[in-house]
Coordinates of C-alpha atoms in Angstrom, one line a residue:
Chain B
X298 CA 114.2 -116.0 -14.1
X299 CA 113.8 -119.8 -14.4
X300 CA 111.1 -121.4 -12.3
X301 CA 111.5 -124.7 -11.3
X302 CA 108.2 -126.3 -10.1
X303 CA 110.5 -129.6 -9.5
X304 CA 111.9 -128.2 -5.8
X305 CA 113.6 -131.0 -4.2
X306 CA 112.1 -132.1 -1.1
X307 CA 114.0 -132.1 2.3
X308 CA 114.1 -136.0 2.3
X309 CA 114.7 -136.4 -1.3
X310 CA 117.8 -134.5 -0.5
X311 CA 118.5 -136.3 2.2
X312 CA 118.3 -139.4 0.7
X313 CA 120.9 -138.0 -2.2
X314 CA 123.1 -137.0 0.8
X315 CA 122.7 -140.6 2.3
X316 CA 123.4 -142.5 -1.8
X317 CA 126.2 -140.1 -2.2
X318 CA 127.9 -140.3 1.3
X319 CA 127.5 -143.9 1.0
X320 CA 129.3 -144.6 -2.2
X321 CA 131.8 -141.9 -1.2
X322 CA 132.9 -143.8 1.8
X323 CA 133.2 -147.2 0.0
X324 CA 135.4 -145.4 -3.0
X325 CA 137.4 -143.8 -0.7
X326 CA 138.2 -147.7 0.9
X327 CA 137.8 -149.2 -2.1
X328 CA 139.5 -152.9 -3.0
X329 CA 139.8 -154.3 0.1
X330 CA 138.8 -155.0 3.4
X331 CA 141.5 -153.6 4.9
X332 CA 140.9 -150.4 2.9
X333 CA 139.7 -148.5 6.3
X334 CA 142.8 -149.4 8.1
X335 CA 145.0 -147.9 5.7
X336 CA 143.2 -144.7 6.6
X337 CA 143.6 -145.3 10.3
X338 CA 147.9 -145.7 9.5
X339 CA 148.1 -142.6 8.5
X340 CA 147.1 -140.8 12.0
X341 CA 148.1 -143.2 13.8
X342 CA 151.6 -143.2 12.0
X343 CA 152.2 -139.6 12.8
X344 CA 151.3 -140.0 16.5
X345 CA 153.7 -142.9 16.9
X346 CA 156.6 -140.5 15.3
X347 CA 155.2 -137.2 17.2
X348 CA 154.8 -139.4 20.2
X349 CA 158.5 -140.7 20.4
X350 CA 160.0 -137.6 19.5
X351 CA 158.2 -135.1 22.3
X352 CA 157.9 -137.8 25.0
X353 CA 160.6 -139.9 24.6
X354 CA 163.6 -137.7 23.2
X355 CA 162.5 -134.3 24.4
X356 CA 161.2 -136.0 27.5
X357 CA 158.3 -133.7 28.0
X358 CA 156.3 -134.3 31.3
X359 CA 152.5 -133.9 30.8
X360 CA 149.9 -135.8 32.2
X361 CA 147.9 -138.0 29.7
X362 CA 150.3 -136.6 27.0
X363 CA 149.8 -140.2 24.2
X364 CA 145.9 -139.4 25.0
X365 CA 145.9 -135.9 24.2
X366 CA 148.2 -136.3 21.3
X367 CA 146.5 -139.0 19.9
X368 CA 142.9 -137.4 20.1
X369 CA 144.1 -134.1 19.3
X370 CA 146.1 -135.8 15.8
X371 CA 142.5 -137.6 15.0
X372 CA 140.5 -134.8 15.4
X373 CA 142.8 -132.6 13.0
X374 CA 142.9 -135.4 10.6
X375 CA 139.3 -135.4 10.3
X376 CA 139.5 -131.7 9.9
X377 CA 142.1 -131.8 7.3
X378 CA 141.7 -134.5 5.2
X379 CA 137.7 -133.5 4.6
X380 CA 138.3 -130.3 4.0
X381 CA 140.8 -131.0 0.9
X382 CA 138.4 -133.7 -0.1
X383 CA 135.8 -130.8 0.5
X384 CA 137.5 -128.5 -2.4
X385 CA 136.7 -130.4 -5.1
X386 CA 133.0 -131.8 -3.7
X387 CA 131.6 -130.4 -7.1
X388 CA 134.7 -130.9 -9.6
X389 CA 134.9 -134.6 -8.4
X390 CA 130.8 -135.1 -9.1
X391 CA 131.0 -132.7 -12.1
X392 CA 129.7 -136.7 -14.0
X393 CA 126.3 -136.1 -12.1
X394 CA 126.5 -132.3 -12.2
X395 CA 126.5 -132.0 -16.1
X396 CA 123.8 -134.7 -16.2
X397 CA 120.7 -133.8 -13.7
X398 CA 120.0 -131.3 -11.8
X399 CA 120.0 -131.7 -8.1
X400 CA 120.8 -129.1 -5.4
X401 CA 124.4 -128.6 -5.6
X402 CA 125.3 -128.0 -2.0
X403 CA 124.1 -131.8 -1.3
X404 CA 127.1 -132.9 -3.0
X405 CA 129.3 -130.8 -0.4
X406 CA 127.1 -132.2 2.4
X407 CA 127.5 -135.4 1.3
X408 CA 131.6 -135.2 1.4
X409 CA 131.7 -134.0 4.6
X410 CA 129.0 -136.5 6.1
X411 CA 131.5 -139.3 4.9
X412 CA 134.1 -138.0 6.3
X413 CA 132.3 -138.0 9.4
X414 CA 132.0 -141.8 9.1
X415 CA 135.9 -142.5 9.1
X416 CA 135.8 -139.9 12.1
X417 CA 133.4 -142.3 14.6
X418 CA 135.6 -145.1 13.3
X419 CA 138.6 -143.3 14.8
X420 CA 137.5 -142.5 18.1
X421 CA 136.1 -145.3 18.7
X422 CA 139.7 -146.8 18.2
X423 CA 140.7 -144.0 20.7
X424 CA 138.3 -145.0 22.9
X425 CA 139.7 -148.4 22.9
X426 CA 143.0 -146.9 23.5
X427 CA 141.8 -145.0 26.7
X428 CA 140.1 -147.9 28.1
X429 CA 143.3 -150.1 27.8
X430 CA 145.6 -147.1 29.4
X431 CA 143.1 -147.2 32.3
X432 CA 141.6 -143.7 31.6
X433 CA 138.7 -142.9 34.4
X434 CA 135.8 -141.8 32.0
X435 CA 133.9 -138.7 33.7
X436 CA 130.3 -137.8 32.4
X437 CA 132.1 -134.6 31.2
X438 CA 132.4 -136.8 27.7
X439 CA 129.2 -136.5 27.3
X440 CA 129.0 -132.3 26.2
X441 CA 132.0 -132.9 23.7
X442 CA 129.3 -133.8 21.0
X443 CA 128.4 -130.7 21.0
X444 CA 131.5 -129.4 19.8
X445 CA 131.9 -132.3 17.2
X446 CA 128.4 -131.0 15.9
X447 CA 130.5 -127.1 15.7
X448 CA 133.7 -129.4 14.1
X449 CA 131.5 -130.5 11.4
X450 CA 129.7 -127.3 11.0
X451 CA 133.4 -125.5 10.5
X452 CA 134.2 -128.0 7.9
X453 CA 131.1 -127.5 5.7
X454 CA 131.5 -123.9 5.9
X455 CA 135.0 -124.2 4.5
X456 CA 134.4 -127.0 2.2
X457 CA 131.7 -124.4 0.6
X458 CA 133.8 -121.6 0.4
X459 CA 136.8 -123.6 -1.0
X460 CA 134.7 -125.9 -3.6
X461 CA 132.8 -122.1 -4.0
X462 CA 136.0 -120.5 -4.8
X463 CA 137.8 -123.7 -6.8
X464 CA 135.3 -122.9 -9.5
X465 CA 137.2 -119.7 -11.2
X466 CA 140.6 -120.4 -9.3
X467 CA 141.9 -124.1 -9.6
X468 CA 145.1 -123.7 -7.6
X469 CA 142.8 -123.0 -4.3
X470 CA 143.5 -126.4 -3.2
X471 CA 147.5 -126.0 -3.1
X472 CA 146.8 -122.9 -1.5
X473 CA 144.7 -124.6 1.3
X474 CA 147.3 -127.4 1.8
X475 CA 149.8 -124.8 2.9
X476 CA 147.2 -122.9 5.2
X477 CA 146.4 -126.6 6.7
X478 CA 150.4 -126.9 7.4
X479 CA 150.9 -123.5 9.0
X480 CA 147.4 -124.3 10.8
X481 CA 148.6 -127.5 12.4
X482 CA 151.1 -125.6 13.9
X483 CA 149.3 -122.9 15.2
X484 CA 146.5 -125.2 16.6
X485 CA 147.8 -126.8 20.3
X486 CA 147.8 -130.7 19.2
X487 CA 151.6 -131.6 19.7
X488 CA 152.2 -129.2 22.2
X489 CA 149.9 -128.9 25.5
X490 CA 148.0 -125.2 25.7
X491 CA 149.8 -125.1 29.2
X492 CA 153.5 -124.4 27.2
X493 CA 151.9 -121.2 25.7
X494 CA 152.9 -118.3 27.0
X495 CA 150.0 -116.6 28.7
X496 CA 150.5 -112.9 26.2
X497 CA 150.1 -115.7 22.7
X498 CA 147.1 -117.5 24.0
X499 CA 144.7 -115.5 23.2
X500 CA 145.9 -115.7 19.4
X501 CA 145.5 -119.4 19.3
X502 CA 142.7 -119.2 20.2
X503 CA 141.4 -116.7 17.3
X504 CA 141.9 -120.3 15.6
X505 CA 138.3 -121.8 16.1
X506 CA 140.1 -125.2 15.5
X507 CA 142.3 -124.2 19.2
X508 CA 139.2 -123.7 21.0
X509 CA 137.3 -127.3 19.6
X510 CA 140.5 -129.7 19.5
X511 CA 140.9 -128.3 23.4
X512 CA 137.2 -128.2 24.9
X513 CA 137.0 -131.7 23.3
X514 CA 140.3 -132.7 25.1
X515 CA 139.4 -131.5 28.8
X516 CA 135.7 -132.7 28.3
X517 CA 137.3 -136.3 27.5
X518 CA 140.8 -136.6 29.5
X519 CA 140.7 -133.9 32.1
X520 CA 136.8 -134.1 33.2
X521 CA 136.8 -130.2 33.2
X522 CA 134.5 -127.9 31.3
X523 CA 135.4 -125.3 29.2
X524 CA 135.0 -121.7 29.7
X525 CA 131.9 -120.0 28.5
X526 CA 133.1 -117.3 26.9
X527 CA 135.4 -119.4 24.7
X528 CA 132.8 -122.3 24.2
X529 CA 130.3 -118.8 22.9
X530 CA 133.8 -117.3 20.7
X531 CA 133.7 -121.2 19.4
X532 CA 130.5 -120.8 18.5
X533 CA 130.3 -117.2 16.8
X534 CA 133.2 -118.0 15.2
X535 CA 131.8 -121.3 13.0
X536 CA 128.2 -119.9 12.5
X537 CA 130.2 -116.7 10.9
X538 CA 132.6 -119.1 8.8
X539 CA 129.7 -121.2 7.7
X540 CA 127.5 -118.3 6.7
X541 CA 130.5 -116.8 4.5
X542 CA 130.7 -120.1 3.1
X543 CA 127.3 -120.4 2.1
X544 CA 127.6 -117.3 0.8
X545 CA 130.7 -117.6 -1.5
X546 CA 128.7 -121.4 -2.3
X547 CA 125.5 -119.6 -3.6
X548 CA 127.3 -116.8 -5.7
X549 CA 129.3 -119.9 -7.8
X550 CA 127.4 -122.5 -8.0
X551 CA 125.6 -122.1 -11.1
X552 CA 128.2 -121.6 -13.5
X553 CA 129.4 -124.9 -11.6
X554 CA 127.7 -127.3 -14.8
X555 CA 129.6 -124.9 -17.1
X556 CA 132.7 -124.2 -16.1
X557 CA 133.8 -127.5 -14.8
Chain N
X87 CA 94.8 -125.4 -20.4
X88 CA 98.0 -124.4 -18.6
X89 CA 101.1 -125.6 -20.8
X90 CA 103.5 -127.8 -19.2
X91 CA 106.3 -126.0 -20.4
X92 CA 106.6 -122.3 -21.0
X93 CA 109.8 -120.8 -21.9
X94 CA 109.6 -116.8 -23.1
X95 CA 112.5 -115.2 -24.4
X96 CA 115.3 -117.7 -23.1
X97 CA 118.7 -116.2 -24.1
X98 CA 122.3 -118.1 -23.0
X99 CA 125.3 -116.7 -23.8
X100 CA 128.9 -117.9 -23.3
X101 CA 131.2 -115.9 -22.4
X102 CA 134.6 -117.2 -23.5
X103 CA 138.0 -115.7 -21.9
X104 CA 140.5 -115.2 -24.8
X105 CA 143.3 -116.7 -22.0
X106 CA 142.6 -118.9 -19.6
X107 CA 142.8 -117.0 -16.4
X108 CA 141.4 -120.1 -14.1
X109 CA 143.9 -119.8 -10.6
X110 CA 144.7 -117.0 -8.5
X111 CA 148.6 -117.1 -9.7
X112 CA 147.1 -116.0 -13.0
X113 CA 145.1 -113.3 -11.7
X114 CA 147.5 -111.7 -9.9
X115 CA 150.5 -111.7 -12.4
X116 CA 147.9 -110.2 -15.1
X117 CA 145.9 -108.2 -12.8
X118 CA 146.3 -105.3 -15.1
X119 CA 146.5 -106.8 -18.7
X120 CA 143.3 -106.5 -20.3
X121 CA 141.4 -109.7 -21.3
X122 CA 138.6 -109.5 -23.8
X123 CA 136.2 -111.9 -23.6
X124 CA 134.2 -114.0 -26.6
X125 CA 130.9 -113.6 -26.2
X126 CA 128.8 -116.7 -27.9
X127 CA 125.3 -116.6 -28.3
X128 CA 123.8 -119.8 -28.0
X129 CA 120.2 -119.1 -27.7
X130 CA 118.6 -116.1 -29.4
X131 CA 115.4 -115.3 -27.8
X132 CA 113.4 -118.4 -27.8
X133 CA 110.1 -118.5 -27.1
X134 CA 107.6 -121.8 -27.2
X135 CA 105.4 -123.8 -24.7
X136 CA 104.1 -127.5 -24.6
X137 CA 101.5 -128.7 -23.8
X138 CA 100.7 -131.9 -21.5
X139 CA 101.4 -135.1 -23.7
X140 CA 102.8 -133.6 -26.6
X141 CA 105.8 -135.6 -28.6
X142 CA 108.0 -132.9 -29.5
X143 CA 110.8 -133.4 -31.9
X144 CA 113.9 -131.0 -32.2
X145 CA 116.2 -130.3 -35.1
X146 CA 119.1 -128.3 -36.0
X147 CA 122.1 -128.3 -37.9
X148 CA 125.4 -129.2 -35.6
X149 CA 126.0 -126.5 -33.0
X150 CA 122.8 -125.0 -33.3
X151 CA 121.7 -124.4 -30.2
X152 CA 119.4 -127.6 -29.3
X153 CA 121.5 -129.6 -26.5
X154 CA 121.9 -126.4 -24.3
X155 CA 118.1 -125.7 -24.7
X156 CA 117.7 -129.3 -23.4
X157 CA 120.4 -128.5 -20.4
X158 CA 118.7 -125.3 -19.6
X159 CA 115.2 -127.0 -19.5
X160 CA 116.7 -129.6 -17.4
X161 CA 118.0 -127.0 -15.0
X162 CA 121.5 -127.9 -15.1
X163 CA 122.8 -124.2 -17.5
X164 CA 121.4 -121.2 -16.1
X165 CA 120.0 -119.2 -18.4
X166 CA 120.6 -114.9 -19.5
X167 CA 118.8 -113.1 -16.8
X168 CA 115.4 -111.8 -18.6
X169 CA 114.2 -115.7 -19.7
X170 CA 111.2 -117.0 -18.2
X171 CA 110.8 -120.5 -17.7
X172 CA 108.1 -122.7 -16.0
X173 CA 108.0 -126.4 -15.9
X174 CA 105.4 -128.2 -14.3
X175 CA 106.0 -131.7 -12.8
X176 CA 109.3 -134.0 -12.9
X177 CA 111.7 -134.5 -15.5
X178 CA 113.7 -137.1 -16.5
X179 CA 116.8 -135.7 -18.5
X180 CA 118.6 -138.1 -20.6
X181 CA 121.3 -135.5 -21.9
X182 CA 124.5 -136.3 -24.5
X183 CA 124.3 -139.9 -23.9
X184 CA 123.3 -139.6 -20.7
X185 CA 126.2 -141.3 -18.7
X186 CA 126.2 -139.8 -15.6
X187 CA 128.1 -142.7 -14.0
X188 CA 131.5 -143.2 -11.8
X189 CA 134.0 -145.7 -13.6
X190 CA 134.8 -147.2 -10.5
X191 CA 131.2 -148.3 -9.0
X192 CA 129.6 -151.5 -10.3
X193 CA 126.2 -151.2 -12.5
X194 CA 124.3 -151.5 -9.1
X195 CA 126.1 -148.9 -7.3
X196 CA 125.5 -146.3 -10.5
X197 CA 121.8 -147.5 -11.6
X198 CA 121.1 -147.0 -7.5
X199 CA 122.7 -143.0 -7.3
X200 CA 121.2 -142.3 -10.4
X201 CA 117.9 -143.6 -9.6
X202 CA 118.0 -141.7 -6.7
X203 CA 119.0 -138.4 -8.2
X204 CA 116.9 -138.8 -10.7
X205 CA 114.0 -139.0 -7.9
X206 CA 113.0 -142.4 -6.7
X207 CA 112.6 -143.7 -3.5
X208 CA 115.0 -146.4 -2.4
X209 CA 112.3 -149.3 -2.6
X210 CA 111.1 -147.7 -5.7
X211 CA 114.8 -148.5 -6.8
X212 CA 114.8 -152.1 -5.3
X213 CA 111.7 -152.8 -7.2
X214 CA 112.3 -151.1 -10.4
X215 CA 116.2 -152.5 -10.6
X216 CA 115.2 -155.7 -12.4
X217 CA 113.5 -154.2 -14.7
X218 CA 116.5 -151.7 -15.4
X219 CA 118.9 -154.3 -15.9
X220 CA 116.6 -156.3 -18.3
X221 CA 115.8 -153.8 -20.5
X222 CA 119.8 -152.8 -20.9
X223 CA 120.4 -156.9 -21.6
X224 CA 123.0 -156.4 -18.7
X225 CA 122.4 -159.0 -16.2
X226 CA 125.1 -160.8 -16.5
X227 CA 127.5 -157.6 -15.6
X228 CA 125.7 -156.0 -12.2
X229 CA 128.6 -156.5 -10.4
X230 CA 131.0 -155.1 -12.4
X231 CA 132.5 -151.8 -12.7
X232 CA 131.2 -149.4 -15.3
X233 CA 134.9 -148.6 -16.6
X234 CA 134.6 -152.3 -17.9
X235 CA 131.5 -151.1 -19.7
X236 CA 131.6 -150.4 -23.6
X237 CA 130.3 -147.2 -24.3
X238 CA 126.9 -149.2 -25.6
X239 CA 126.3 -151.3 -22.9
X240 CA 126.6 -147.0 -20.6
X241 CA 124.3 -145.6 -23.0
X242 CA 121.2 -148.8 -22.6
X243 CA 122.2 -148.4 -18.7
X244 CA 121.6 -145.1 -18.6
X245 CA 118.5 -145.0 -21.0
X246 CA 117.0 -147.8 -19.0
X247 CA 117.4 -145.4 -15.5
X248 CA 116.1 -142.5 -17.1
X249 CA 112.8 -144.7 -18.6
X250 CA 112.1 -145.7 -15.2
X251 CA 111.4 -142.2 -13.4
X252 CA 107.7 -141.2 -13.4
X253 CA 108.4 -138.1 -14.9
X254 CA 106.1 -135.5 -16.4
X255 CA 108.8 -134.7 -19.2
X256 CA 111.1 -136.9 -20.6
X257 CA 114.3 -134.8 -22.4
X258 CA 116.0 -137.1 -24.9
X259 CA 118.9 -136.2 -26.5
X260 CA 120.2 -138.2 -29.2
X261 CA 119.2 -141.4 -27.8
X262 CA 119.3 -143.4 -30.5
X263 CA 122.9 -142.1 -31.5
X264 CA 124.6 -145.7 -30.2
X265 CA 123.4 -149.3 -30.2
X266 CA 122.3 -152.0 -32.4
X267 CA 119.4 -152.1 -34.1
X268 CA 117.4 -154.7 -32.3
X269 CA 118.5 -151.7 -29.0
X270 CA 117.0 -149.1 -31.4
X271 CA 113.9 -150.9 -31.9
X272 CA 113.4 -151.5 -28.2
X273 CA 114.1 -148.0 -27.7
X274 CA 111.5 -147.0 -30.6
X275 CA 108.5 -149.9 -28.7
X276 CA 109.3 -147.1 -25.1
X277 CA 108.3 -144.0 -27.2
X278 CA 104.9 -146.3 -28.6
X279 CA 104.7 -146.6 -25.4
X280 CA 105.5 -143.2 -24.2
X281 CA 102.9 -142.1 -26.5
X282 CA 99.9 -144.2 -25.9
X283 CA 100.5 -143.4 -21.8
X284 CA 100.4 -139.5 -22.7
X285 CA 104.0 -138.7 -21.8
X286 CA 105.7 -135.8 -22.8
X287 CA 108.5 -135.9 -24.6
X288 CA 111.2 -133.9 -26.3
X289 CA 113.1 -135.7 -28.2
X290 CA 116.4 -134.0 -30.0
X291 CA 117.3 -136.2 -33.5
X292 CA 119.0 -136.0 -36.4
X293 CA 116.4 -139.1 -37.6
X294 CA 113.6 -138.1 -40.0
X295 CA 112.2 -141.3 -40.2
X296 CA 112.0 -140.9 -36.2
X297 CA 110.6 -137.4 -36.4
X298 CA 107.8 -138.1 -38.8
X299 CA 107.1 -141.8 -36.9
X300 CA 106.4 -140.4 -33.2
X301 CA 106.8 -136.3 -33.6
X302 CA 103.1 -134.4 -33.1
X303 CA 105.4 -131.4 -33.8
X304 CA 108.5 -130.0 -34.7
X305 CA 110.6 -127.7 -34.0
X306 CA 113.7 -126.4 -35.9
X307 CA 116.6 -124.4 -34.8
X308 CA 118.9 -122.7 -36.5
X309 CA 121.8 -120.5 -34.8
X310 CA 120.6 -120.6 -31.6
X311 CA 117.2 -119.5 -32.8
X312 CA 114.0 -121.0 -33.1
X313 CA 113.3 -120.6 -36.9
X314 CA 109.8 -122.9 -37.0
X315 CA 107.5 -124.2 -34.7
X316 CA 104.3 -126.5 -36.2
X317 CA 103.8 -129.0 -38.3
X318 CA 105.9 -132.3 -39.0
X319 CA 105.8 -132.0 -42.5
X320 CA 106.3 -128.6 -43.1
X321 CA 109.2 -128.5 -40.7
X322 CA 111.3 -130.8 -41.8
X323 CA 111.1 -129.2 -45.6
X324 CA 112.5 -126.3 -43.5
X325 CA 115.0 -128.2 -42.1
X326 CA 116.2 -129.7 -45.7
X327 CA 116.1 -126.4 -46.9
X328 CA 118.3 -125.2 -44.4
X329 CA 120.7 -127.5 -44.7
X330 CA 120.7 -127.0 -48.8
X331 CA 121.7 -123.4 -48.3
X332 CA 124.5 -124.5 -46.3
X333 CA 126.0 -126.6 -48.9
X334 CA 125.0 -124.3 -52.0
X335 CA 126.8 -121.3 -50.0

C-alpha cells in the first residue's frame, strides 16, 4: 500500500479546518452585509407563522411557549440546514480535492464548524429575546453546552455518513430532505413533550434530536435538569451515530478524487 | 542513499460501469440486471525511484498514463492494492493546470486556502503573499474574484502558490501549457533555480527543448507503462520513435 511520509499534523489540520470554515461562512453570506440576517429570516419567519397559528388561533396554553418555540426552531435549523450542507462537504470541495491531497474528513469538519458559527449568532439573538420577555436566567444554562457539544457531534456523524454515502448514490440528499421533514415532526419543537401521550414518549425519544432540543429547553427556560438515563440514551445514541459515520466516511473516501 | 521516491509495482485501474448506476433509484429498479464493468488499465506495473535533487522529466503520448502517475504520487488517486509507494518529505503538486480555486473568492481568499493546504503556516502566508502576487503580475486584481480571472492569469496564480511551498518534491504537470512567453521564461528562470537549490522535480512535458534544457533524466511512458528509464538523449529517440510507429501504423 502507499506510504505517505507527508502525515498531516493535528494543527496543520486544524488550521485547514479554520481556512476552510472561514471562507465557508463568508460564501455562505456572501454580497452583503446583511447577508447573515437573511439567514436569521428564515427561522425566525417560520416561528412567527408557527407562533400565530398554535398560540394565537389554536389558543394553546403553555408556559414560555414563543421561548420554547423559538429555541426549539433554531436549534433544528442548525441541525437541518448543516446537515444538507453536510452531504455534499466533499462534492462541493471536489476543486481542492482533485488538486492536493489533504485529509478528507477536514473538509466535513470544516462544514459543520461553520455552521456552528451562524448557530452562536442565533442564540445569542434568542438570548436577547429572553432578556426582553423578562426570562429569570437560572445557572441550569450553564450544562446545556454540554449537549450543544453532543448536537454537533450528531451532525458530523451524519454529515459523514451522508457525504460518505453521496459518493456512489447522488439522490441521498433528496432522500435526506424528506427524512428531515418527517423528523421535524417527530421531534417535540412545535408541540410541548407534555401533549404526548405518556405510551408515544418513549418513541420520541428513540429520536436523539427529542432528547437534545428538550434537555437544552428545561436547562434554559425551565431551570430543571434532565434525567440521567435519557442525558446517558443521548449520549450512546450520538457516539453510535458518529462511529457509523466514520465508518461509512473511511470506506468511500478514496474513490472521492475519482468519482466526483 | 535512501531514494526519495520509491514506487514498486504501482498498478491503477479504472473500472468503468457500462450504465451509470450513481443513485439509489437506479439501484433498486436494476437490482437484478447485470452490469458489466470496463476495466481500464492505466498504470501497468511501474516500477522507478528518485533520488534527492534529481530533475526528472516525463513523456508520453496523450493518454498514456503520466497525469494519473503524478495524481497517485501526489496522493490524491489511490492506487491497485499490491503498489508500494514511499515519499519522503513534502510535496507540492501542481496538477492539470493546477487551479484548485473557488470562482467566487477573491485572489486573496484562494492564494490564502491554497497556501494553507498546500502546507504553510498562516504568517508564512502573510509573508510569502507579496511575493505570490508579483511573480503572477496580478497586483492589480487581489481583490477580485477569480471567476473574473482569464484562464492565464489562474494558471500564474496557481503556479506562483505552488513555487512558494518548501517542498521536497515539486510535481509539475504541464506547466508551461498556457501563458506568454515572457510567463514561460519566468517559469523556465524557477526551474534554474530549482536546480541550482537541489530541488526535486518531476516535471510532465510535451517540450523537448525543455526536457533536454533542465531533465537529468527521462522517463517515457507508453500505455500506462514505463517503457524507458535513463538517459535524456537516448529517451527522447524513444519517445520519437514511438510516436513514428503511431503514425506509420
Amino acid at each position: 500500500m502507499a506510504l505517505y511520509k507527508t502525515d498531516f499534523s493535528l494543527r496543520q489540520s486544524l488550521e485547514i479546518i479554520r481556512v476552510l470554515a472561514v471562507t465557508d461562512f463568508k460564501l455562505r453570506y456572501y454580497g452583503s452585509y446583511l447577508g447573515y440576517l437573511w439567514s436569521l429570516l428564515k427561522p425566525l419567519a417560520l416561528f412567527s407563522v408557527l407562533y400565530i397559528v398554535f398560540s394565537v388561533f389554536m389558543r394553546w396554553d403553555v408556559a414560555n411557549y414563543q421561548l420554547y418555540l423559538l429555541l426549539g426552531i433554531i436549534l433544528w435549523n442548525f441541525f437541518a440546514e448543516s446537515t444538507s450542507v453536510g452531504v455534499t462537504a466533499l462534492a462541493a470541495r471536489s476543486h481542492l480535492i482533485k488538486k492536493v491531497y489533504f485529509p478528507r474528513i477536514v473538509a466535513v469538519i470544516a462544514t459543520a464548524v461553520s455552521a456552528l458559527l451562524g448557530l452562536l449568532l442565533n442564540l445569542l439573538v434568542f438570548f436577547v429575546f429572553a432578556f426582553l420577555s423578562g426570562l429569570p436566567l437560572s445557572s441550569t444554562v450553564f450544562l446545556a453546552p454540554f449537549f450543544l457539544v453532543l448536537l454537533f457531534f450528531l451532525i458530523l456523524g451524519i454529515s459523514l455518513l451522508l457525504s460518505g454515502l453521496y459518493i456512489p448514490f447522488r439522490d441521498i440528499n433528496q432522500i435526506w430532505e424528506v427524512l428531515l421533514q418527517l423528523l421535524f415532526w417527530l421531534t417535540p419543537i412545535v408541540y410541548p413533550l407534555s401533549f404526548v401521550p405518556e405510551q408515544y414518549r418513549f418513541w420520541l425519544f428513540l429520536n436523539p434530536m427529542t432528547g437534545i432540543i428538550q434537555y437544552i429547553r428545561i436547562l434554559t427556560i425551565d431551570g430543571t435538569f434532565p434525567s440521567l438515563m435519557g442525558t446517558l440514551y443521548v449520549f450512546c445514541a450520538v457516539v453510535c451515530i458518529f462511529l457509523a459515520g466514520l465508518f461509512v466516511f473511511s470506506r468511500f473516501e478514496s474513490v472521492a478524487p475519482e468519482q466526483l | 542513499m535512501k531514494p526519495l521516491i520509491d514506487v514498486q509495482h504501482l498498478n491503477k485501474t479504472f473500472h468503468l460501469p457500462q450504465r451509470s448506476l450513481d443513485t439509489v433509484k437506479d439501484r433498486l429498479f436494476q437490482l437484478f440486471t447485470p452490469n458489466p464493468k470496463r476495466v481500464l488499465p492505466v498504470l501497468r506495473d511501474v516500477t522507478f525511484s528518485v533520488s534527492g535533487g534529481e530533475f526528472i522529466g516525463i513523456v508520453g503520448r496523450n493518454g498514456s498514463g503520466k497525469s494519473t502517475l503524478l495524481k497517485i504520487l501526489a496522493g490524491i488517486y489511490r492506487p491497485d492494492p499490491g503498489a508500494r509507494i514511499e515519499l519522503e518529505g513534502r510535496i507540492s503538486p501542481f496538477l492539470e493546470l493546477g487551479v484548485g480555486f473557488h470562482p467566487e473568492l477573491t485572489a486573496r481568499e484562494n492564494v490564502h486556502v491554497n497556501a494553507i493546504l498546500l502546507g504553510l503556516t498562516p504568517s508564512q502566508v502573510a509573508n510569502r503573499f507579496e511575493e505570490i502576487i508579483r511573480f503572477a503580475e496580478l497586483e492589480d486584481f487581489v481583490e477580485q474574484k477569480l471567476k473574473f480571472f482569464s484562464s492565464g492569469m489562474q494558471v500564474r496564480l496557481a503556479f506562483a502558490v505552488a513555487i512558494q511551498v518548501d517542498a521536497a518534491i515539486f510535481l509539475m504537470d504541464e506547466v508551461l501549457a498556457v501563458g506568454d512567453m515572457a510567463f514561460q521564461e519566468k517559469c523556465l528562470d524557477v526551474f534554474r533555480a530549482f536546480k541550482k537549490r537541489g530541488s526535486t522535480v518531476i516535471l510532465v512535458t510535451h517540450s523537448m527543448s525543455h526536457v533536454e534544457n533542465f531533465c537529468d533524466r527521462l522517463l517515457v511512458m507508453e500505455q500506462g507503462r514505463l517503457v524507458f528509464d535513463g538517459d535524456v538523449t537516448a529517451g527522447i529517440r524513444e519517445y520519437i520513435r514511438l510516436n513514428h510507429a503511431v503514425e506509420h501504423g
